[in-house]
């Protein structure tokens, strides 16, 4: 059966992108990484993708008069590569409503908190400041509302006494690298259903607990 073609959007480091590329190397993985698109030419993730033999493109948002025209250019690049699923992986651009509409039900994001708690930026510090004992990461469908689309799966990690934003971020990131490839696999296998804004996933637990505190 043909593999699902995944397009990944990045702006920076690209460690989640690298985790998806690594997972897709397995012959039995049901998805392949068709392209990586960055809005930042200096994003370190671009080199990681190139070294892995994945086609890359840089489309700087700076060259466009408004958000939608940038989004349309990104979308055209994804379509050129026959993408069936878009995975946002540290993509730091607010999208126009056009983009999530165009890719509705076919675009995922990973966020380093247990949504709906702590949307936005600097979320590990926010979790520490709030005194929560558990944090983690969330993979969700992308809608026009920032970090608020239907939740597919989460991984939980403890927040330990003495954590700072960096130690907590590192603990969460290890779970991101487990969770994202899993969810992309489920999507490719057709196990994820979205109905009335709620997600159901066939045949697998959608909450992972870290065994790696
Ligand atoms: C990750 O923490 C991800 O959850 C968030 O942005 C960060 C990107 O890191 N959306 P990387 O570029 O994947 O290393």
Short mmCIF file of N, CA and C and ligand atoms in Angstrom, two decimals, residues 10-17 88-92 109-113 124 137 169 172-173 176-177, ligand 1:
data_model
loop_
_atom_site.label_atom_id
_atom_site.label_comp_id
_atom_site.label_asym_id
_atom_site.label_seq_id
_atom_site.Cartn_x
_atom_site.Cartn_y
_atom_site.Cartn_z
N UNK A 10 8.73 23.64 9.87
CA UNK A 10 9.60 23.97 11.01
C UNK A 10 10.00 25.44 10.93
N UNK A 11 10.55 25.91 12.05
CA UNK A 11 11.19 27.23 12.06
C UNK A 11 12.56 27.20 12.72
N UNK A 12 12.92 26.07 13.37
CA UNK A 12 14.13 26.10 14.18
C UNK A 12 14.86 24.79 14.26
N UNK A 13 15.04 24.34 15.50
CA UNK A 13 15.90 23.20 15.83
C UNK A 13 15.55 21.92 15.08
N UNK A 14 14.27 21.59 15.06
CA UNK A 14 13.83 20.45 14.27
C UNK A 14 14.02 19.09 14.91
N UNK A 15 14.00 19.03 16.26
CA UNK A 15 14.20 17.70 16.86
C UNK A 15 12.96 16.82 16.69
N UNK A 16 11.78 17.40 16.72
CA UNK A 16 10.58 16.58 16.45
C UNK A 16 10.56 16.13 14.99
N UNK A 17 10.96 17.02 14.11
CA UNK A 17 11.09 16.65 12.69
C UNK A 17 12.05 15.47 12.55
N UNK A 88 3.09 20.13 11.96
CA UNK A 88 3.80 21.31 12.46
C UNK A 88 4.77 20.84 13.55
N UNK A 89 6.00 21.29 13.46
CA UNK A 89 7.02 20.84 14.43
C UNK A 89 7.90 22.03 14.78
N UNK A 90 7.42 22.83 15.72
CA UNK A 90 8.15 24.04 16.06
C UNK A 90 8.05 25.08 14.97
N UNK A 91 6.89 25.15 14.34
CA UNK A 91 6.66 26.15 13.28
C UNK A 91 6.10 27.40 13.94
N UNK A 92 6.86 28.48 13.88
CA UNK A 92 6.57 29.64 14.73
C UNK A 92 5.84 30.77 14.00
N UNK A 109 -0.28 19.28 15.21
CA UNK A 109 0.74 20.06 15.89
C UNK A 109 1.14 19.33 17.17
N UNK A 110 2.36 19.56 17.61
CA UNK A 110 2.76 19.07 18.93
C UNK A 110 3.08 20.26 19.81
N UNK A 111 2.59 20.19 21.05
CA UNK A 111 2.73 21.32 21.98
C UNK A 111 3.25 20.79 23.31
N UNK A 112 4.20 21.51 23.93
CA UNK A 112 4.84 20.97 25.14
C UNK A 112 4.11 21.27 26.45
N UNK A 113 2.81 21.03 26.47
CA UNK A 113 2.06 21.05 27.74
C UNK A 113 0.87 20.12 27.57
N UNK A 124 6.72 25.84 29.75
CA UNK A 124 7.32 25.05 30.84
C UNK A 124 7.47 25.93 32.08
N UNK A 137 3.07 16.62 26.99
CA UNK A 137 2.91 17.16 25.65
C UNK A 137 1.61 16.64 25.03
N UNK A 169 11.58 21.11 30.16
CA UNK A 169 11.45 21.05 28.69
C UNK A 169 12.14 19.82 28.13
N UNK A 172 10.05 16.74 28.86
CA UNK A 172 8.87 16.71 27.97
C UNK A 172 9.29 16.35 26.55
N UNK A 173 10.41 16.92 26.11
CA UNK A 173 10.84 16.71 24.71
C UNK A 173 11.08 15.23 24.42
N UNK A 176 7.85 13.97 23.59
CA UNK A 176 7.40 14.46 22.27
C UNK A 176 7.94 13.55 21.18
N UNK A 177 9.21 13.17 21.33
CA UNK A 177 9.85 12.36 20.28
C UNK A 177 9.28 10.95 20.21
C1 LIG B 1 8.75 21.62 20.79
O1 LIG B 1 8.80 21.71 22.18
C2 LIG B 1 7.32 21.57 20.29
O2 LIG B 1 6.46 20.95 21.20
C3 LIG B 1 6.96 23.04 20.18
O3 LIG B 1 8.13 23.66 19.73
C4 LIG B 1 9.27 22.88 20.10
C5 LIG B 1 10.00 22.57 18.84
O4 LIG B 1 11.19 21.88 19.06
N1 LIG B 1 5.82 23.21 19.32
P1 LIG B 1 11.91 21.16 17.87
O5 LIG B 1 12.18 22.23 16.80
O6 LIG B 1 11.02 20.08 17.35
O7 LIG B 1 13.19 20.63 18.43
#
